[in-house]
Amino acid sequence: MQPSPYTPGEIARAVPGRAHQLAELDERLSVLVDLRRLVGRIRVDHAARGFGKTSLLREYQRRAVLRGADTVWVTAGEPQGLIGQIVDELRRTADTDGTALGDKVDSVRLSLGVPGFASATGTFRPAAREDGNAPAGARAFEDVIRAATTERPLVILVDEIQSADAAGLRTLVYAWQHLQAEGADVPAAVFAAGLPNAPETIAEIVTFSERLAYRPLGALDSVAEEIALVGPARLLGVQWTQEAVSRALSIAQGYPYSVQLIADSAWTAAGRPDPGAVIDVVAVETGHRSMQADLEALFRARWSTCSSSERRMLTAMAGLGDGPTSRSSIAAALGTGTNQLSTPRARLIDKGLIQPADRGMLEFTIPGFATFVRSECA
């Protein structure tokens, strides 16, 4: 018996189907490491929950480390704010005596009034704005980045960027704007991941958010799905039959979390096979029944967090089918205008239940959720 090599709900050990994203990353790492120059645009990969954003961001971090860069990882939304999180991690992880960088870190924390720090020093005075619109602390944060990159390039990775505080986002983006103009020789980069509403959220806070490079993550194609299924098993000496692969792909429908879940369930149904064994379609069908229980629990948990207006919108979408649906069709089914959909739409995207499709279209993120909604409302 061998433990499952699949990772539903965990950080994936590989990111098949993301070759384009990784090629773009490698190009930016060449600018950063080989040329020791600033990567001028903050990159934001965005998608609904379950599409592997965090796993992709961790792969970015792994590759940056292999290229010799220092990395700082933060998950936005902590009480000290985005900039407080970044500078705290910089001070904790920097390979330096800490004196020069530490002084600059304390300066930016004071400038921003990081909770628990300004009150402890008793010396906090709000800093004046450096230009007409820049937030207090942008220049101080820029100084921290310069100090942190004197020895090695720096990569900052921000997960759940849509949850960052407004002041922190403004400070980060303004500091990067300053560096674009004045610090092209500063070897630093920012890579982030967020939900589909991340571009809208950031645009409401930062007026020149076109300086960020937004990249949507889509569903996996069939080749990437097959690699995700058979690759980990093959490393353990276990094969999948082609019939089993085809059935698993029809169940997962390109959704990365479902790929991992059906593979893990089939592995368990096959008895956690030893080297030389084969996963057949019987194991996949048995695993599918087990997987349904997990999905039912997931669907019910997500449904329970929805307000009555959100449930009405989900019900209208499900009634229109499983595929992409226009906002106008949803509004017509609800007997309302499209403007009235804005609030429940934003909340459902934030919960990872729906996502934008083509222009003016919305779709469910998790295969099978529309069927669940119809059964709940039957």
CSV table of C-alpha atoms in Angstrom, one decimal:
chain,number,residue,atom,x,y,z
A,1,MET,CA,0.0,0.0,0.0
A,2,GLN,CA,1.3,3.5,-0.9
A,3,PRO,CA,0.0,6.8,0.3
A,4,SER,CA,-1.9,8.9,-2.2
A,5,PRO,CA,0.3,11.2,-4.3
A,6,TYR,CA,-2.6,13.5,-4.9
A,7,THR,CA,-3.3,16.7,-2.9
A,8,PRO,CA,-7.0,17.9,-2.9
A,9,GLY,CA,-7.2,21.0,-0.9
A,10,GLU,CA,-3.4,21.2,-0.3
A,11,ILE,CA,-0.5,22.9,-2.0
A,12,ALA,CA,0.1,20.9,-5.2
A,13,ARG,CA,3.5,19.4,-5.8
A,14,ALA,CA,3.3,20.2,-9.5
A,15,VAL,CA,1.3,22.7,-11.6
A,16,PRO,CA,0.6,21.0,-14.9
A,17,GLY,CA,-1.2,23.1,-17.5
A,18,ARG,CA,0.5,26.3,-16.3
A,19,ALA,CA,3.4,26.3,-18.8
A,20,HIS,CA,2.5,29.8,-20.2
A,21,GLN,CA,2.5,31.3,-16.7
A,22,LEU,CA,5.8,29.7,-15.8
A,23,ALA,CA,7.4,30.8,-19.0
A,24,GLU,CA,6.5,34.4,-18.3
A,25,LEU,CA,7.8,34.0,-14.8
A,26,ASP,CA,11.1,32.6,-16.0
A,27,GLU,CA,11.4,35.6,-18.4
A,28,ARG,CA,10.9,38.0,-15.5
A,29,LEU,CA,13.4,36.1,-13.3
A,30,SER,CA,15.9,36.6,-16.0
A,31,VAL,CA,15.4,40.4,-15.9
A,32,LEU,CA,15.6,40.3,-12.1
A,33,VAL,CA,18.5,37.9,-11.6
A,34,ASP,CA,20.6,38.1,-14.8
A,35,LEU,CA,20.2,41.8,-15.5
A,36,ARG,CA,19.6,42.8,-11.8
A,37,ARG,CA,16.8,45.1,-12.9
A,38,LEU,CA,13.4,45.9,-11.5
A,39,VAL,CA,10.4,43.9,-12.7
A,40,GLY,CA,8.3,47.0,-13.2
A,41,ARG,CA,4.7,45.6,-13.3
A,42,ILE,CA,3.2,43.8,-10.3
A,43,ARG,CA,1.8,40.5,-11.6
A,44,VAL,CA,-1.6,39.3,-10.3
A,45,ASP,CA,-2.8,35.8,-11.3
A,46,HIS,CA,-6.5,35.6,-10.5
A,47,ALA,CA,-9.2,32.9,-10.5
A,48,ALA,CA,-11.8,31.4,-8.3
A,49,ARG,CA,-11.0,29.2,-5.3
A,50,GLY,CA,-9.8,25.7,-6.4
A,51,PHE,CA,-8.0,26.7,-9.5
A,52,GLY,CA,-4.5,26.3,-8.0
A,53,LYS,CA,-3.5,30.0,-7.5
A,54,THR,CA,-1.6,29.4,-4.3
A,55,SER,CA,0.1,26.3,-5.7
A,56,LEU,CA,1.2,28.4,-8.7
A,57,LEU,CA,2.4,31.2,-6.5
A,58,ARG,CA,4.4,28.6,-4.4
A,59,GLU,CA,6.0,27.4,-7.6
A,60,TYR,CA,7.0,31.0,-8.4
A,61,GLN,CA,8.6,31.1,-5.0
A,62,ARG,CA,10.5,27.8,-5.5
A,63,ARG,CA,11.8,28.9,-8.9
A,64,ALA,CA,12.9,32.3,-7.6
A,65,VAL,CA,14.8,30.6,-4.7
A,66,LEU,CA,16.5,28.3,-7.2
A,67,ARG,CA,17.6,31.4,-9.2
A,68,GLY,CA,19.2,32.8,-6.1
A,69,ALA,CA,16.7,35.4,-5.1
A,70,ASP,CA,15.5,36.1,-1.6
A,71,THR,CA,11.7,35.7,-1.2
A,72,VAL,CA,9.1,37.0,1.1
A,73,TRP,CA,5.6,35.4,1.3
A,74,VAL,CA,2.6,37.0,2.9
A,75,THR,CA,-1.1,36.2,2.9
A,76,ALA,CA,-3.0,39.5,2.8
A,77,GLY,CA,-5.6,40.5,5.4
A,78,GLU,CA,-3.6,40.4,8.6
A,79,PRO,CA,-4.2,43.2,11.2
A,80,GLN,CA,-0.9,44.9,10.7
A,81,GLY,CA,-1.7,45.6,7.1
A,82,LEU,CA,0.0,44.5,3.9
A,83,ILE,CA,3.1,46.7,4.2
A,84,GLY,CA,3.4,45.8,7.9
A,85,GLN,CA,3.4,42.1,6.9
A,86,ILE,CA,6.0,42.5,4.2
A,87,VAL,CA,8.4,44.6,6.2
A,88,ASP,CA,8.1,42.2,9.2
A,89,GLU,CA,8.9,39.2,7.0
A,90,LEU,CA,11.8,41.1,5.4
A,91,ARG,CA,13.3,41.9,8.8
A,92,ARG,CA,12.8,38.3,10.0
A,93,THR,CA,14.2,36.6,6.9
A,94,ALA,CA,16.9,39.0,5.5
A,95,ASP,CA,20.4,37.5,5.5
A,96,THR,CA,22.0,40.6,7.0
A,97,ASP,CA,23.3,42.0,10.3
A,98,GLY,CA,19.9,43.7,10.4
A,99,THR,CA,21.1,47.2,11.3
A,100,ALA,CA,20.6,49.2,8.2
A,101,LEU,CA,17.5,47.3,7.0
A,102,GLY,CA,16.1,47.2,10.5
A,103,ASP,CA,16.3,51.0,10.8
A,104,LYS,CA,14.4,51.4,7.5
A,105,VAL,CA,11.8,48.8,8.5
A,106,ASP,CA,11.2,50.6,11.7
A,107,SER,CA,10.9,53.9,9.8
A,108,VAL,CA,8.2,52.5,7.4
A,109,ARG,CA,6.3,50.9,10.3
A,110,LEU,CA,6.2,54.2,12.0
A,111,SER,CA,5.2,56.1,8.9
A,112,LEU,CA,2.3,53.7,8.4
A,113,GLY,CA,1.4,53.4,12.1
A,114,VAL,CA,1.6,49.6,12.1
A,115,PRO,CA,-0.7,48.4,15.0
A,116,GLY,CA,1.2,47.5,18.1
A,117,PHE,CA,4.4,49.3,17.0
A,118,ALA,CA,3.6,53.0,16.9
A,119,SER,CA,1.9,52.7,20.3
A,120,ALA,CA,4.9,50.9,21.8
A,121,THR,CA,7.3,53.6,20.7
A,122,GLY,CA,5.2,56.5,21.6
A,123,THR,CA,6.8,58.5,18.9
A,124,PHE,CA,4.5,58.1,15.9
A,125,ARG,CA,3.8,61.1,13.8
A,126,PRO,CA,1.9,60.7,10.5
A,127,ALA,CA,4.3,61.4,7.6
A,128,ALA,CA,3.5,64.0,5.1
A,129,ARG,CA,2.5,62.7,1.6
A,130,GLU,CA,5.5,62.5,-0.7
A,131,ASP,CA,3.5,63.8,-3.8
A,132,GLY,CA,0.0,64.9,-4.5
A,133,ASN,CA,-1.7,61.5,-4.2
A,134,ALA,CA,0.9,59.1,-2.8
A,135,PRO,CA,0.2,57.7,0.6
A,136,ALA,CA,2.4,58.3,3.6
A,137,GLY,CA,5.1,55.7,3.8
A,138,ALA,CA,5.5,55.0,0.1
A,139,ARG,CA,9.0,56.5,0.0
A,140,ALA,CA,9.9,54.8,3.2
A,141,PHE,CA,8.8,51.5,1.9
A,142,GLU,CA,10.7,52.2,-1.3
A,143,ASP,CA,13.8,52.7,0.9
A,144,VAL,CA,13.2,49.3,2.5
A,145,ILE,CA,13.1,47.6,-0.9
A,146,ARG,CA,16.4,49.3,-1.9
A,147,ALA,CA,18.1,48.2,1.3
A,148,ALA,CA,16.8,44.7,1.0
A,149,THR,CA,18.2,44.2,-2.5
A,150,THR,CA,21.8,45.4,-1.9
A,151,GLU,CA,23.1,41.8,-1.8
A,152,ARG,CA,20.5,39.6,-3.7
A,153,PRO,CA,17.4,40.1,-5.8
A,154,LEU,CA,14.1,40.2,-3.9
A,155,VAL,CA,10.8,38.6,-4.8
A,156,ILE,CA,7.7,39.5,-2.8
A,157,LEU,CA,4.8,37.1,-3.1
A,158,VAL,CA,1.3,38.2,-2.0
A,159,ASP,CA,-1.5,35.6,-1.7
A,160,GLU,CA,-5.2,36.7,-1.4
A,161,ILE,CA,-4.3,40.2,-2.6
A,162,GLN,CA,-8.0,41.2,-2.8
A,163,SER,CA,-8.1,41.0,1.0
A,164,ALA,CA,-5.2,43.5,1.5
A,165,ASP,CA,-6.0,46.8,3.3
A,166,ALA,CA,-6.5,49.8,1.0
A,167,ALA,CA,-3.6,51.8,2.6
A,168,GLY,CA,-1.3,48.9,2.1
A,169,LEU,CA,-2.2,48.4,-1.6
A,170,ARG,CA,-1.8,52.1,-2.3
A,171,THR,CA,1.6,52.1,-0.6
A,172,LEU,CA,2.8,49.1,-2.5
A,173,VAL,CA,1.6,50.3,-5.9
A,174,TYR,CA,2.9,53.9,-5.4
A,175,ALA,CA,6.3,52.6,-4.2
A,176,TRP,CA,6.5,50.5,-7.4
A,177,GLN,CA,5.5,53.5,-9.5
A,178,HIS,CA,8.4,55.4,-7.9
A,179,LEU,CA,10.8,52.5,-8.6
A,180,GLN,CA,9.7,52.3,-12.2
A,181,ALA,CA,10.7,55.9,-12.7
A,182,GLU,CA,13.7,56.1,-10.5
A,183,GLY,CA,14.9,52.6,-9.5
A,184,ALA,CA,15.2,50.5,-12.7
A,185,ASP,CA,18.4,49.1,-11.2
A,186,VAL,CA,16.7,47.8,-8.1
A,187,PRO,CA,16.3,44.0,-8.5
A,188,ALA,CA,12.9,43.4,-7.0
A,189,ALA,CA,9.6,41.9,-8.2
A,190,VAL,CA,6.1,41.4,-6.8
A,191,PHE,CA,3.9,38.4,-7.8
A,192,ALA,CA,0.4,38.1,-6.4
A,193,ALA,CA,-2.6,35.9,-6.5
A,194,GLY,CA,-6.3,36.7,-5.9
A,195,LEU,CA,-9.9,36.0,-6.6
A,196,PRO,CA,-11.5,37.0,-9.9
A,197,ASN,CA,-12.6,40.3,-8.3
A,198,ALA,CA,-9.0,41.3,-7.5
A,199,PRO,CA,-8.7,43.6,-10.5
A,200,GLU,CA,-11.9,45.4,-9.6
A,201,THR,CA,-11.0,45.6,-6.0
A,202,ILE,CA,-7.6,47.1,-6.7
A,203,ALA,CA,-8.9,49.5,-9.3
A,204,GLU,CA,-11.3,51.0,-6.7
A,205,ILE,CA,-8.3,51.7,-4.5
A,206,VAL,CA,-5.5,52.6,-7.0
A,207,THR,CA,-6.5,54.8,-10.0
A,208,PHE,CA,-3.6,53.7,-12.2
A,209,SER,CA,-4.0,50.0,-11.7
A,210,GLU,CA,-3.0,49.5,-15.3
A,211,ARG,CA,0.5,49.4,-14.0
A,212,LEU,CA,-0.4,45.9,-12.7
A,213,ALA,CA,-0.4,42.9,-15.0
A,214,TYR,CA,-3.6,40.9,-14.5
A,215,ARG,CA,-3.6,37.3,-15.7
A,216,PRO,CA,-6.7,35.1,-15.4
A,217,LEU,CA,-6.2,31.4,-14.6
A,218,GLY,CA,-8.5,29.2,-16.6
A,219,ALA,CA,-9.6,25.6,-16.4
A,220,LEU,CA,-7.0,22.9,-17.2
A,221,ASP,CA,-7.1,21.5,-20.8
A,222,SER,CA,-7.4,17.8,-21.3
A,223,VAL,CA,-3.7,17.2,-21.7
A,224,ALA,CA,-2.9,19.0,-18.5
A,225,GLU,CA,-5.6,17.1,-16.7
A,226,GLU,CA,-4.2,13.8,-17.9
A,227,ILE,CA,-0.7,14.7,-16.8
A,228,ALA,CA,-2.1,15.7,-13.3
A,229,LEU,CA,-3.8,12.2,-13.1
A,230,VAL,CA,-1.2,9.8,-14.5
A,231,GLY,CA,2.1,11.7,-13.7
A,232,PRO,CA,2.1,11.3,-9.9
A,233,ALA,CA,0.9,7.6,-10.1
A,234,ARG,CA,3.6,6.8,-12.6
A,235,LEU,CA,6.3,8.1,-10.3
A,236,LEU,CA,5.1,5.4,-7.8
A,237,GLY,CA,5.0,2.7,-10.5
A,238,VAL,CA,1.2,2.7,-10.9
A,239,GLN,CA,-0.6,3.0,-14.2
A,240,TRP,CA,-4.1,4.3,-15.2
A,241,THR,CA,-6.0,2.6,-18.0
A,242,GLN,CA,-7.1,4.9,-20.8
A,243,GLU,CA,-10.8,4.2,-20.0
A,244,ALA,CA,-10.2,5.2,-16.4
A,245,VAL,CA,-8.4,8.5,-17.5
A,246,SER,CA,-11.3,9.3,-19.8
A,247,ARG,CA,-13.9,8.8,-17.2
A,248,ALA,CA,-11.9,10.8,-14.6
A,249,LEU,CA,-11.6,13.7,-17.1
A,250,SER,CA,-15.3,13.7,-17.7
A,251,ILE,CA,-15.9,14.0,-14.0
A,252,ALA,CA,-13.3,16.7,-13.3
A,253,GLN,CA,-14.2,19.0,-16.3
A,254,GLY,CA,-10.9,20.9,-16.0
A,255,TYR,CA,-11.5,22.1,-12.5
A,256,PRO,CA,-8.1,21.6,-10.7
A,257,TYR,CA,-9.5,20.8,-7.3
A,258,SER,CA,-11.9,18.1,-8.9
A,259,VAL,CA,-8.9,16.6,-10.8
A,260,GLN,CA,-7.1,16.1,-7.5
A,261,LEU,CA,-10.2,14.9,-5.7
A,262,ILE,CA,-11.2,12.3,-8.2
A,263,ALA,CA,-7.6,11.1,-8.5
A,264,ASP,CA,-7.3,10.8,-4.8
A,265,SER,CA,-10.6,9.0,-4.4
A,266,ALA,CA,-9.8,6.6,-7.2
A,267,TRP,CA,-6.4,5.9,-5.6
A,268,THR,CA,-8.1,5.0,-2.3
A,269,ALA,CA,-10.8,2.9,-4.1
A,270,ALA,CA,-7.9,1.0,-5.8
A,271,GLY,CA,-6.6,0.0,-2.4
A,272,ARG,CA,-3.7,2.5,-2.3
A,273,PRO,CA,-1.9,0.4,-5.0
A,274,ASP,CA,1.6,-0.9,-4.8
A,275,PRO,CA,4.1,-0.5,-7.7
A,276,GLY,CA,2.9,-2.5,-10.8
A,277,ALA,CA,-0.8,-2.1,-10.1
A,278,VAL,CA,-3.3,-0.4,-12.4
A,279,ILE,CA,-6.1,2.0,-11.6
A,280,ASP,CA,-9.1,1.0,-13.7
A,281,VAL,CA,-12.5,2.5,-14.5
A,282,VAL,CA,-14.1,0.5,-11.6
A,283,ALA,CA,-11.9,2.3,-9.2
A,284,VAL,CA,-12.8,5.7,-10.7
A,285,GLU,CA,-16.5,5.0,-10.5
A,286,THR,CA,-16.2,3.9,-6.9
A,287,GLY,CA,-14.1,6.9,-6.2
A,288,HIS,CA,-16.6,9.1,-7.8
A,289,ARG,CA,-19.3,8.0,-5.3
A,290,SER,CA,-16.9,8.8,-2.5
A,291,MET,CA,-16.0,12.1,-4.1
A,292,GLN,CA,-19.7,13.1,-4.3
A,293,ALA,CA,-19.9,13.0,-0.5
A,294,ASP,CA,-17.0,15.4,-0.2
A,295,LEU,CA,-18.5,17.7,-2.9
A,296,GLU,CA,-21.9,17.6,-1.2
A,297,ALA,CA,-20.3,18.7,2.1
A,298,LEU,CA,-18.4,21.5,0.2
A,299,PHE,CA,-21.5,22.6,-1.6
A,300,ARG,CA,-23.6,22.6,1.5
A,301,ALA,CA,-21.0,24.6,3.5
A,302,ARG,CA,-20.8,27.2,0.7
A,303,TRP,CA,-24.6,27.4,0.4
A,304,SER,CA,-25.0,27.9,4.1
A,305,THR,CA,-22.9,31.1,4.0
A,306,CYS,CA,-25.1,32.7,1.3
A,307,SER,CA,-27.7,35.4,2.1
A,308,SER,CA,-31.2,35.1,0.7
A,309,SER,CA,-30.4,37.5,-2.2
A,310,GLU,CA,-27.3,35.4,-3.0
A,311,ARG,CA,-29.3,32.2,-3.0
A,312,ARG,CA,-31.9,33.7,-5.3
A,313,MET,CA,-29.2,34.7,-7.7
A,314,LEU,CA,-27.6,31.2,-7.6
A,315,THR,CA,-31.1,29.6,-8.1
A,316,ALA,CA,-31.7,31.8,-11.1
A,317,MET,CA,-28.3,30.9,-12.6
A,318,ALA,CA,-28.9,27.2,-12.0
A,319,GLY,CA,-32.3,27.4,-13.6
A,320,LEU,CA,-30.7,28.7,-16.8
A,321,GLY,CA,-28.3,25.7,-17.1
A,322,ASP,CA,-24.8,24.6,-16.1
A,323,GLY,CA,-22.9,26.8,-18.6
A,324,PRO,CA,-22.1,30.5,-18.8
A,325,THR,CA,-25.2,32.7,-18.4
A,326,SER,CA,-25.6,36.4,-19.2
A,327,ARG,CA,-26.3,38.9,-16.5
A,328,SER,CA,-29.3,40.1,-18.4
A,329,SER,CA,-30.8,36.6,-18.4
A,330,ILE,CA,-30.2,36.3,-14.7
A,331,ALA,CA,-31.8,39.7,-14.1
A,332,ALA,CA,-34.8,38.7,-16.2
A,333,ALA,CA,-35.3,35.5,-14.3
A,334,LEU,CA,-35.3,37.5,-11.1
A,335,GLY,CA,-37.5,40.2,-12.4
A,336,THR,CA,-35.0,42.9,-11.7
A,337,GLY,CA,-32.4,45.1,-13.4
A,338,THR,CA,-28.8,44.1,-14.0
A,339,ASN,CA,-27.6,46.9,-11.6
A,340,GLN,CA,-29.3,45.1,-8.7
A,341,LEU,CA,-27.1,42.1,-9.3
A,342,SER,CA,-23.9,43.9,-8.5
A,343,THR,CA,-23.8,43.3,-4.7
A,344,PRO,CA,-24.7,39.6,-4.7
A,345,ARG,CA,-22.5,39.1,-7.7
A,346,ALA,CA,-19.5,40.5,-5.9
A,347,ARG,CA,-20.1,38.5,-2.8
A,348,LEU,CA,-20.6,35.2,-4.7
A,349,ILE,CA,-17.3,35.8,-6.6
A,350,ASP,CA,-15.6,36.5,-3.3
A,351,LYS,CA,-17.0,33.2,-1.9
A,352,GLY,CA,-15.7,31.3,-5.0
A,353,LEU,CA,-19.1,30.1,-6.2
A,354,ILE,CA,-19.3,32.0,-9.4
A,355,GLN,CA,-16.8,33.8,-11.7
A,356,PRO,CA,-16.9,36.1,-14.8
A,357,ALA,CA,-16.9,34.2,-18.1
A,358,ASP,CA,-17.1,36.2,-21.4
A,359,ARG,CA,-18.1,39.8,-21.3
A,360,GLY,CA,-21.3,40.2,-19.4
A,361,MET,CA,-21.4,36.5,-18.6
A,362,LEU,CA,-21.2,34.6,-15.3
A,363,GLU,CA,-20.6,30.9,-14.6
A,364,PHE,CA,-20.4,28.5,-11.7
A,365,THR,CA,-16.8,27.7,-10.6
A,366,ILE,CA,-17.3,24.2,-9.4
A,367,PRO,CA,-18.6,21.5,-11.7
A,368,GLY,CA,-21.8,20.0,-10.2
A,369,PHE,CA,-22.8,23.0,-8.1
A,370,ALA,CA,-25.6,24.0,-10.4
A,371,THR,CA,-27.1,20.5,-10.0
A,372,PHE,CA,-26.8,20.8,-6.2
A,373,VAL,CA,-28.6,24.2,-6.3
A,374,ARG,CA,-31.4,22.8,-8.4
A,375,SER,CA,-31.8,19.9,-6.0
A,376,GLU,CA,-31.9,22.2,-3.0
A,377,CYS,CA,-34.6,24.3,-4.6
A,378,ALA,CA,-36.7,21.5,-6.0
